[in-house]
Short mmCIF file of N, CA, C and O in Angstrom, two decimals:
data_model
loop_
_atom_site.label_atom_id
_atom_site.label_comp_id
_atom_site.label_asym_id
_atom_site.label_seq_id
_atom_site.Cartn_x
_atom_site.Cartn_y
_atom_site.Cartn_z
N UNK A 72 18.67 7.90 -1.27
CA UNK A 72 17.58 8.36 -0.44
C UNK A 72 17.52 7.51 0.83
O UNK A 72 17.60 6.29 0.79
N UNK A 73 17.39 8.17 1.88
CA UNK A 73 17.49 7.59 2.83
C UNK A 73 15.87 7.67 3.51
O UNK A 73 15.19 8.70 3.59
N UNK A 74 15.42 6.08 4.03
CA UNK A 74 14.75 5.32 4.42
C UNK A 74 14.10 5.80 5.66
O UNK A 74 14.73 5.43 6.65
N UNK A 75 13.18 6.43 5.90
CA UNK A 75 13.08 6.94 7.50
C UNK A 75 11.16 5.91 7.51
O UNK A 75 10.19 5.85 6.75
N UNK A 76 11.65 5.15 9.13
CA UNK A 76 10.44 3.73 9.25
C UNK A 76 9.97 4.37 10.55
O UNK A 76 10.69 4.27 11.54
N UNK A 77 8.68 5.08 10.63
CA UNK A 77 8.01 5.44 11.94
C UNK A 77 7.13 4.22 12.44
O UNK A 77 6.77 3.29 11.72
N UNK A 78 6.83 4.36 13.84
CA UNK A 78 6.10 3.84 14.17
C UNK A 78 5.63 4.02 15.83
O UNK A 78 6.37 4.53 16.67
N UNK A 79 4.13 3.44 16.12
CA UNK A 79 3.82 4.08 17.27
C UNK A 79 2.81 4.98 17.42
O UNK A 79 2.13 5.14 16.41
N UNK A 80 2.37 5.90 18.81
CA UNK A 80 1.47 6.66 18.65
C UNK A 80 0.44 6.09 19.04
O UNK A 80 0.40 4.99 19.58
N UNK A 81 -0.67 6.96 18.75
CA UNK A 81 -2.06 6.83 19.01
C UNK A 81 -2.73 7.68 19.91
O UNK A 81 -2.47 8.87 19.72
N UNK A 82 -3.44 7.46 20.77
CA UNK A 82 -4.79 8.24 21.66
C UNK A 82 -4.43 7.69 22.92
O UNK A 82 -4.38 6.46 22.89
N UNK A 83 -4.15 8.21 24.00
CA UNK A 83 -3.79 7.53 25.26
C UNK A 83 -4.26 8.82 26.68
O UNK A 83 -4.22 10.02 26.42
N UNK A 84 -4.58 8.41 27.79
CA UNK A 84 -5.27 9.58 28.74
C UNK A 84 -4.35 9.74 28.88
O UNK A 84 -3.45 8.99 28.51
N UNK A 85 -4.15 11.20 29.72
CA UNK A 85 -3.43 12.00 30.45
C UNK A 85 -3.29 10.73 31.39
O UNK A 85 -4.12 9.87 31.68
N UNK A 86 -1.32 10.97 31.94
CA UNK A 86 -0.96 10.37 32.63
C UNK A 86 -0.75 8.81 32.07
O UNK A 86 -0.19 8.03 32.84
N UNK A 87 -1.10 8.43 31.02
CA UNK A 87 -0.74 6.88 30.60
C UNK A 87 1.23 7.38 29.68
O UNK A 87 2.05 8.30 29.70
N UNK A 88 1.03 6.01 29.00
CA UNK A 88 2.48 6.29 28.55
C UNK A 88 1.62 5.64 26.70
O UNK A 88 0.57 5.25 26.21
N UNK A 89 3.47 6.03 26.28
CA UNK A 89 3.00 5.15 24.32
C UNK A 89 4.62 5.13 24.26
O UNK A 89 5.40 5.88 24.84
N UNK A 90 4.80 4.35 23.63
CA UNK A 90 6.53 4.71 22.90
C UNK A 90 6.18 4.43 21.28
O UNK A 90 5.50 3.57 20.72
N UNK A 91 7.11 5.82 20.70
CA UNK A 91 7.85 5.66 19.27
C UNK A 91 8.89 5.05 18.76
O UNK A 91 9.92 4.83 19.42
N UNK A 92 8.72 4.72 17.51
CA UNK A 92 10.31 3.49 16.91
C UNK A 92 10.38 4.39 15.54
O UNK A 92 9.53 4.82 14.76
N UNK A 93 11.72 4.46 15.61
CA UNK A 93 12.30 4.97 14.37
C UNK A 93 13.42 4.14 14.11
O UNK A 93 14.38 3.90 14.85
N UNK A 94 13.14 3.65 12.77
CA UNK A 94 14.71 3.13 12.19
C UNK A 94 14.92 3.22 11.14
O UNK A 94 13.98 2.76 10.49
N UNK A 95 16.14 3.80 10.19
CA UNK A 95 16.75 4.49 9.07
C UNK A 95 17.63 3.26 8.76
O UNK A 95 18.81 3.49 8.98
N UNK A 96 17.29 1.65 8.18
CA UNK A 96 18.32 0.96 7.72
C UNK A 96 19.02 1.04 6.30
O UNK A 96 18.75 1.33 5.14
N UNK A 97 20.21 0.56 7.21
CA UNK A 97 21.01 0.81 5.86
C UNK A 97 21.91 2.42 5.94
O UNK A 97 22.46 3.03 5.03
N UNK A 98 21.83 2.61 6.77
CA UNK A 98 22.46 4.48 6.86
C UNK A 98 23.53 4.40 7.97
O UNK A 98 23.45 3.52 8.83
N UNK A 99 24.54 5.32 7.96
CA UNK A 99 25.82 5.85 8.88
C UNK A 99 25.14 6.86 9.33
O UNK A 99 24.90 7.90 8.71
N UNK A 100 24.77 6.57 10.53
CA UNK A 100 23.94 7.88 11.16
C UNK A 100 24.67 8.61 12.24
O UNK A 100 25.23 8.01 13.17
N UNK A 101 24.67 9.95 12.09
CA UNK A 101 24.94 10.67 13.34
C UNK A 101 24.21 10.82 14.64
O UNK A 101 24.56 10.42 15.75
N UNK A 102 23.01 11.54 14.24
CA UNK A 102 22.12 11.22 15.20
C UNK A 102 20.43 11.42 15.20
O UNK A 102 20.01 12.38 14.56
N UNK A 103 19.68 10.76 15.74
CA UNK A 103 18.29 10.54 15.33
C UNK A 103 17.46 10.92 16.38
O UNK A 103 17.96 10.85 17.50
N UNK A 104 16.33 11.31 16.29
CA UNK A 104 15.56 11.59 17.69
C UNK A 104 13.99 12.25 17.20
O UNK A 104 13.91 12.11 15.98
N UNK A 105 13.07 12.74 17.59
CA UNK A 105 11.79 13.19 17.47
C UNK A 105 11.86 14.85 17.42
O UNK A 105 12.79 15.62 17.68
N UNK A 106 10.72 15.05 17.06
CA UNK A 106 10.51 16.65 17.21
C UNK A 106 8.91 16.69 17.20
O UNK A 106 8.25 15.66 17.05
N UNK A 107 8.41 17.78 17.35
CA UNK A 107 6.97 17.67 17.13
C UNK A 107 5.99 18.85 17.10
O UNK A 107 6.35 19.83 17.76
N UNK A 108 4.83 18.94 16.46
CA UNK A 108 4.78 20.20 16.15
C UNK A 108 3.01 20.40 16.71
O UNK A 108 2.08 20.20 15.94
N UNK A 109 2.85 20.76 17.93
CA UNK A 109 1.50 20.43 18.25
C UNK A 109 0.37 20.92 17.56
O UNK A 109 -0.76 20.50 17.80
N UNK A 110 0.72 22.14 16.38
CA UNK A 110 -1.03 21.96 15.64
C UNK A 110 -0.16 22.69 14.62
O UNK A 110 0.94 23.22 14.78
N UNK A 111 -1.14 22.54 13.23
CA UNK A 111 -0.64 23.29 12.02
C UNK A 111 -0.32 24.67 12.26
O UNK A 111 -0.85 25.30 13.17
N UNK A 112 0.65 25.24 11.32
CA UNK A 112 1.19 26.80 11.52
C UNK A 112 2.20 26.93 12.92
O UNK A 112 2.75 27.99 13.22
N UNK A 113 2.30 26.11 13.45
CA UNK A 113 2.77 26.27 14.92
C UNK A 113 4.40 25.89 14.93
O UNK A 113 4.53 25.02 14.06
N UNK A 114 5.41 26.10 15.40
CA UNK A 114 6.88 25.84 15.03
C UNK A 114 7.30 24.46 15.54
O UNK A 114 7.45 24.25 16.74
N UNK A 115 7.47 23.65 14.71
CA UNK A 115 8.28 22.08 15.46
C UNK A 115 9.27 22.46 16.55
O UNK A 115 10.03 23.43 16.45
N UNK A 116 9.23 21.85 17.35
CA UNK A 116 9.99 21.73 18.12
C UNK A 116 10.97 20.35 18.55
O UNK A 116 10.94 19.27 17.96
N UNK A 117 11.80 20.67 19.71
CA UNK A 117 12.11 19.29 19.95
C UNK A 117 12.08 18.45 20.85
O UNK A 117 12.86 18.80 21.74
N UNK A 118 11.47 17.31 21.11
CA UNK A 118 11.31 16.25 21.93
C UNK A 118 12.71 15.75 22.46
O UNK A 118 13.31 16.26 23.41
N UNK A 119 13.13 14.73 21.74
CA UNK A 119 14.43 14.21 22.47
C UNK A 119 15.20 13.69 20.91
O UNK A 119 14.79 13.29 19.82
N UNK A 120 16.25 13.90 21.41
CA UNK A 120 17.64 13.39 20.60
C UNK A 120 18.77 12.78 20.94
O UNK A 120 19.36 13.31 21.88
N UNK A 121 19.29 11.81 20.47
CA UNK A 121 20.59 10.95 20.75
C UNK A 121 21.09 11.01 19.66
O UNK A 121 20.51 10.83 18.59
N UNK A 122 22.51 11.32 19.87
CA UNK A 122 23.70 11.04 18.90
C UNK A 122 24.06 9.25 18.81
O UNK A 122 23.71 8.33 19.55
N UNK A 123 24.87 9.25 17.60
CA UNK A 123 24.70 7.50 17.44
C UNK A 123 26.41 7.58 17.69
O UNK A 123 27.01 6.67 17.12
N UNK A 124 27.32 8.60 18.49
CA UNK A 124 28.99 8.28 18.59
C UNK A 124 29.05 7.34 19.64
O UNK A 124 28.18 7.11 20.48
N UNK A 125 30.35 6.72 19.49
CA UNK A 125 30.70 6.18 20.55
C UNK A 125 29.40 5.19 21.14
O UNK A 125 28.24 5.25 20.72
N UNK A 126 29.88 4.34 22.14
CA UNK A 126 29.22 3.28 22.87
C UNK A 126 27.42 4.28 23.46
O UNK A 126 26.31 3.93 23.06
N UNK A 127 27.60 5.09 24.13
CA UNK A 127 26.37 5.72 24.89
C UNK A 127 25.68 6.37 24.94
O UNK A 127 24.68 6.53 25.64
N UNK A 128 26.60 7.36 23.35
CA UNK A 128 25.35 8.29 22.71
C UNK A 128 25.04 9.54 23.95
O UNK A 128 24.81 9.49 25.16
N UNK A 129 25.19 10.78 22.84
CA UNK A 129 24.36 11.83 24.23
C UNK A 129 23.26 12.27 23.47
O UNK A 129 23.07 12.33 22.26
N UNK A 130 22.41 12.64 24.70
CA UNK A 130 20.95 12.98 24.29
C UNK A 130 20.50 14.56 24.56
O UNK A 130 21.29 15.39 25.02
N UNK A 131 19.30 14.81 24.26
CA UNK A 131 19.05 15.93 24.23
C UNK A 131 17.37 15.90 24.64
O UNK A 131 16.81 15.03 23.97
N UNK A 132 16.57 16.49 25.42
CA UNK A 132 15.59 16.98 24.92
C UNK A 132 14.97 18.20 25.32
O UNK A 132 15.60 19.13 25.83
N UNK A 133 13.60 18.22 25.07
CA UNK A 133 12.93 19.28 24.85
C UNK A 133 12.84 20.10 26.47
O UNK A 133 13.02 19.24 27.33
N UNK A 134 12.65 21.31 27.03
CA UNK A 134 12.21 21.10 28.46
C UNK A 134 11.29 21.38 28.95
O UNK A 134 11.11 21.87 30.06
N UNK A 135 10.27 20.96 27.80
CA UNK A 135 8.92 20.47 28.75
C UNK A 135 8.85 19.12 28.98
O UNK A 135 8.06 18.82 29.88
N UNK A 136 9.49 18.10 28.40
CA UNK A 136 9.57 16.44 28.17
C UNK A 136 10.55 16.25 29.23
O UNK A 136 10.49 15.15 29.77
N UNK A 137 11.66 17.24 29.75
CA UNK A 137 12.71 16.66 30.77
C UNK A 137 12.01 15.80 31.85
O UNK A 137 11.02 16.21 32.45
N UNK A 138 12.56 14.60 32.08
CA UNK A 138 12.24 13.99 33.73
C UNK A 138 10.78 12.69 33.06
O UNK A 138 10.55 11.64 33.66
N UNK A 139 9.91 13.17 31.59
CA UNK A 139 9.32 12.47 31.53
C UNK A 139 8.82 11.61 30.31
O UNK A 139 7.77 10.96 30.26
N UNK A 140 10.10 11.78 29.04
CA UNK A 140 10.55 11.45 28.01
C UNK A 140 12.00 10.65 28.22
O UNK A 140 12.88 10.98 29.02
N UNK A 141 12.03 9.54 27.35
CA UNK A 141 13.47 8.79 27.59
C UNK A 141 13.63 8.25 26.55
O UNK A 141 12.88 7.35 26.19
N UNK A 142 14.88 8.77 25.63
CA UNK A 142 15.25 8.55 24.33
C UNK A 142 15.84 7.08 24.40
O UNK A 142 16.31 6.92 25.52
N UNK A 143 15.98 5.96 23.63
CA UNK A 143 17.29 5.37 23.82
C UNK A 143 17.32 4.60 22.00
O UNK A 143 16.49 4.72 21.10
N UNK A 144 18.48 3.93 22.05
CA UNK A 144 19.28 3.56 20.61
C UNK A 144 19.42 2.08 20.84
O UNK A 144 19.44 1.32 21.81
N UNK A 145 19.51 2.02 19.46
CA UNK A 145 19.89 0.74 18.66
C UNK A 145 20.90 1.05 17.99
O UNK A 145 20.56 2.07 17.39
N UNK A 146 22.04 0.78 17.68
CA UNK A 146 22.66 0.97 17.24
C UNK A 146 23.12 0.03 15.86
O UNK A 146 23.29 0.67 14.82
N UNK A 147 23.27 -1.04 15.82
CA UNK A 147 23.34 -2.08 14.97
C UNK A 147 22.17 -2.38 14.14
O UNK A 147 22.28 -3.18 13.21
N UNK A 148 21.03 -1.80 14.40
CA UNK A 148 19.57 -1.81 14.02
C UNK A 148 19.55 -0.25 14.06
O UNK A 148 18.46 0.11 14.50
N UNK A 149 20.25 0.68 13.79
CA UNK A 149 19.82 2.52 13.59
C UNK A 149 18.72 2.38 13.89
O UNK A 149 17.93 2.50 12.95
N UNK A 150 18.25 2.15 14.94
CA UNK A 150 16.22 2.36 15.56
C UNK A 150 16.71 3.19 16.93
O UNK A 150 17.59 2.74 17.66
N UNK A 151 16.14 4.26 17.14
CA UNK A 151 15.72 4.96 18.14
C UNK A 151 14.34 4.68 19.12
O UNK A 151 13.33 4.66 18.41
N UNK A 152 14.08 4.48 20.38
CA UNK A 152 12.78 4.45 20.62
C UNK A 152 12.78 5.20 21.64
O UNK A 152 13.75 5.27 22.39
N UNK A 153 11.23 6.14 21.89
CA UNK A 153 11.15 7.17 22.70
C UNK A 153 9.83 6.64 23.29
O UNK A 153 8.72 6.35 22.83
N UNK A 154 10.56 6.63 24.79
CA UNK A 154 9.07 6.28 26.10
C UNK A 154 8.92 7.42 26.22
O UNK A 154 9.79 8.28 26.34
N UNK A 155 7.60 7.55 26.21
CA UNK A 155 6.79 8.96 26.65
C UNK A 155 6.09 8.77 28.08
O UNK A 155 5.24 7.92 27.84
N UNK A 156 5.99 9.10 29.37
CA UNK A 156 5.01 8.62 30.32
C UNK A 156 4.99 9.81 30.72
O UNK A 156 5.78 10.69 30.39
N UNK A 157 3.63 9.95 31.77
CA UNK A 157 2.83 11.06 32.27
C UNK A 157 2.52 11.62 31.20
O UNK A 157 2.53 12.85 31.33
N UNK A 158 2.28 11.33 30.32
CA UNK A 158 1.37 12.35 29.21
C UNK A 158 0.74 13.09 29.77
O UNK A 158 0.35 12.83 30.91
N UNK A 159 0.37 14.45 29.04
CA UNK A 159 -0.07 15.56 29.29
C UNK A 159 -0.80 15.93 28.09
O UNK A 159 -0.27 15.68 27.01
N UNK A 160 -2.14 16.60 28.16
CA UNK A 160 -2.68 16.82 27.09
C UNK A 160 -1.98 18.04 25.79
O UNK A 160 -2.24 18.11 24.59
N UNK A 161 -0.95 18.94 26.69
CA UNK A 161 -0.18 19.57 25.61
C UNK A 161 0.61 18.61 25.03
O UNK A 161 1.21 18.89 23.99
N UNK A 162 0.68 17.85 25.38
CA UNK A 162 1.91 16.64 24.67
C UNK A 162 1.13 16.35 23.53
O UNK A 162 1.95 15.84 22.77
N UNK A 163 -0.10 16.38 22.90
CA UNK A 163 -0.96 16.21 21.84
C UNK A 163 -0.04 17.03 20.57
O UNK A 163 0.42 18.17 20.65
N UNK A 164 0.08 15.97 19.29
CA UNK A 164 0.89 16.26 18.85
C UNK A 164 1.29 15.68 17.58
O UNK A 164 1.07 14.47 17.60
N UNK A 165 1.80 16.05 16.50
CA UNK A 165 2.38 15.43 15.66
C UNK A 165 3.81 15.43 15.51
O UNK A 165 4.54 16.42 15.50
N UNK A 166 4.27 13.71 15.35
CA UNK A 166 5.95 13.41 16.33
C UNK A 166 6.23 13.04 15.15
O UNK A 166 5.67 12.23 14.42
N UNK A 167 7.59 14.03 14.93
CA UNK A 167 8.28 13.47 13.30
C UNK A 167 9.81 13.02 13.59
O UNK A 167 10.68 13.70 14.13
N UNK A 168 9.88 12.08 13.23
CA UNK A 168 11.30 11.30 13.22
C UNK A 168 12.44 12.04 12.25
O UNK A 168 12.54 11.92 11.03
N UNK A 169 13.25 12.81 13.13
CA UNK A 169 14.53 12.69 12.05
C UNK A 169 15.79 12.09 11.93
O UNK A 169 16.09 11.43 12.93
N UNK A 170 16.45 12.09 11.22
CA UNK A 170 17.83 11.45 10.88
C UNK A 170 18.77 12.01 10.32
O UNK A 170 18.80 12.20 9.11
N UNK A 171 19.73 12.40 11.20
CA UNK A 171 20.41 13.14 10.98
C UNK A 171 21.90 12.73 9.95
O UNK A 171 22.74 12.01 10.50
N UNK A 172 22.08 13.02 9.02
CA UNK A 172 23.54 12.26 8.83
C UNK A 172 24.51 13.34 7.73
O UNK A 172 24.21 13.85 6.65
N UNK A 173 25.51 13.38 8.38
CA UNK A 173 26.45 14.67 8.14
C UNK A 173 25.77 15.72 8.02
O UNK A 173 24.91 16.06 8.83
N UNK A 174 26.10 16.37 6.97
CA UNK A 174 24.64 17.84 7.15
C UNK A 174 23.64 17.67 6.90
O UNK A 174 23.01 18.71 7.04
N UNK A 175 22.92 16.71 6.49
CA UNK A 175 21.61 16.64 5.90
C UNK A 175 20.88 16.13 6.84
O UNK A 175 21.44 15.49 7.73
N UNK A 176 19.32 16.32 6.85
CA UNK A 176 18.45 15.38 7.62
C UNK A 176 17.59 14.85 6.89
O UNK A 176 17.34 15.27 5.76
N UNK A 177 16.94 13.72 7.52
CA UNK A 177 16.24 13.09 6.48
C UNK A 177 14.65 12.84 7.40
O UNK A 177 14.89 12.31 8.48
N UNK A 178 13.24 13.09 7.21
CA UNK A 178 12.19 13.34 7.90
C UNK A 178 11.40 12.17 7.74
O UNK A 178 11.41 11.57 6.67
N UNK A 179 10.65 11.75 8.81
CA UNK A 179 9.58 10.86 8.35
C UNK A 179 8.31 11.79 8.12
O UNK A 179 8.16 13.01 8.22
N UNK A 180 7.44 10.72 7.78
CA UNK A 180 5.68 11.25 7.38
C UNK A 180 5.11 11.97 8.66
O UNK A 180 4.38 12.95 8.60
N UNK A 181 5.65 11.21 10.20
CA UNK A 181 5.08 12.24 11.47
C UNK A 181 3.57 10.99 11.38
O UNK A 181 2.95 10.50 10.43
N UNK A 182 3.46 10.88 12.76
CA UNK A 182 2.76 10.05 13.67
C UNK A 182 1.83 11.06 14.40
O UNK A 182 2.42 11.95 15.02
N UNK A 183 0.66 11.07 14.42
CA UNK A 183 -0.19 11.92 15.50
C UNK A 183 -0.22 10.91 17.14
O UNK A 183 -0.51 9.72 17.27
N UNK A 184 0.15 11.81 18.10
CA UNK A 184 0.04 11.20 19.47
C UNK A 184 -0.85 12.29 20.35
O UNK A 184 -0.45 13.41 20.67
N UNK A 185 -2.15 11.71 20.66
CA UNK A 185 -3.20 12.81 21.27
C UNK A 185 -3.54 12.28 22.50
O UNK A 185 -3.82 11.13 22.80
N UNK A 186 -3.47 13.31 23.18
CA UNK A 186 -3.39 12.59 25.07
C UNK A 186 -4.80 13.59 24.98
O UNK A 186 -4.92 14.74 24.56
N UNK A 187 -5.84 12.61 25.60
CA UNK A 187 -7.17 13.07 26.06
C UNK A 187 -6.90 13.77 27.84
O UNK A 187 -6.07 13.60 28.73
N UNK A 188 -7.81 14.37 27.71
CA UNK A 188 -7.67 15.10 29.65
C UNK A 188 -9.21 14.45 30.35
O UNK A 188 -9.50 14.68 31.52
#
């Protein structure tokens, strides 16, 4: 069973920033990143993602987060951390860490991050 360690979050105004930490020790990871699902019944989506190949990793994210989300890696420490700035009150949200490794993924519990207006 693989280990998924959230952390981060909270209540922050529109326009402030927060960063998330994810780290899966102990795992050969492919690649790790956030998703998030802004209210119950509603479809997760995705925030940002980095692959763990090679030295620089490619990323991915969502494109409402482009330009103001920034994924980056640990690699030797499998921890991901995601700066969030300019929050936006749709950015209100529950942010779930996954971990990706060969076909399987592995989920955290999900962090609530609520941007007041």
């Amino acid at each position: 069973q693989v280990q998924v360690v959230e952390s981060g979050g909270g209540l922050v105004q529109a326009g402030g920033s927060l960063r998330l930490s994810c780290s899966a020790p102990g795992s050969t990871i492919n690649a790790m990143g956030w998703y998030r699902r802004p209210a119950p019944g509603k479809q997760r989506e995705l925030a940002a993602l980095v692959t763990f190949f090679g030295d620089g990793g490619l990323t991915a994210y969502g494109d409402s987060v482009k330009g103001r989300f920034a994924i980056s890696r640990d690699n030797g420490e499998n921890t991901v951390h995601l700066q969030m700035s300019s929050l936006k009150p749709e950015d209100t949200a529950v942010y779930y860490c996954c971990v990706k490794i060969g076909p399987d993924e592995f989920w955290g519990q999900g962090t609530q991050v609520t941007v007041s207006s």
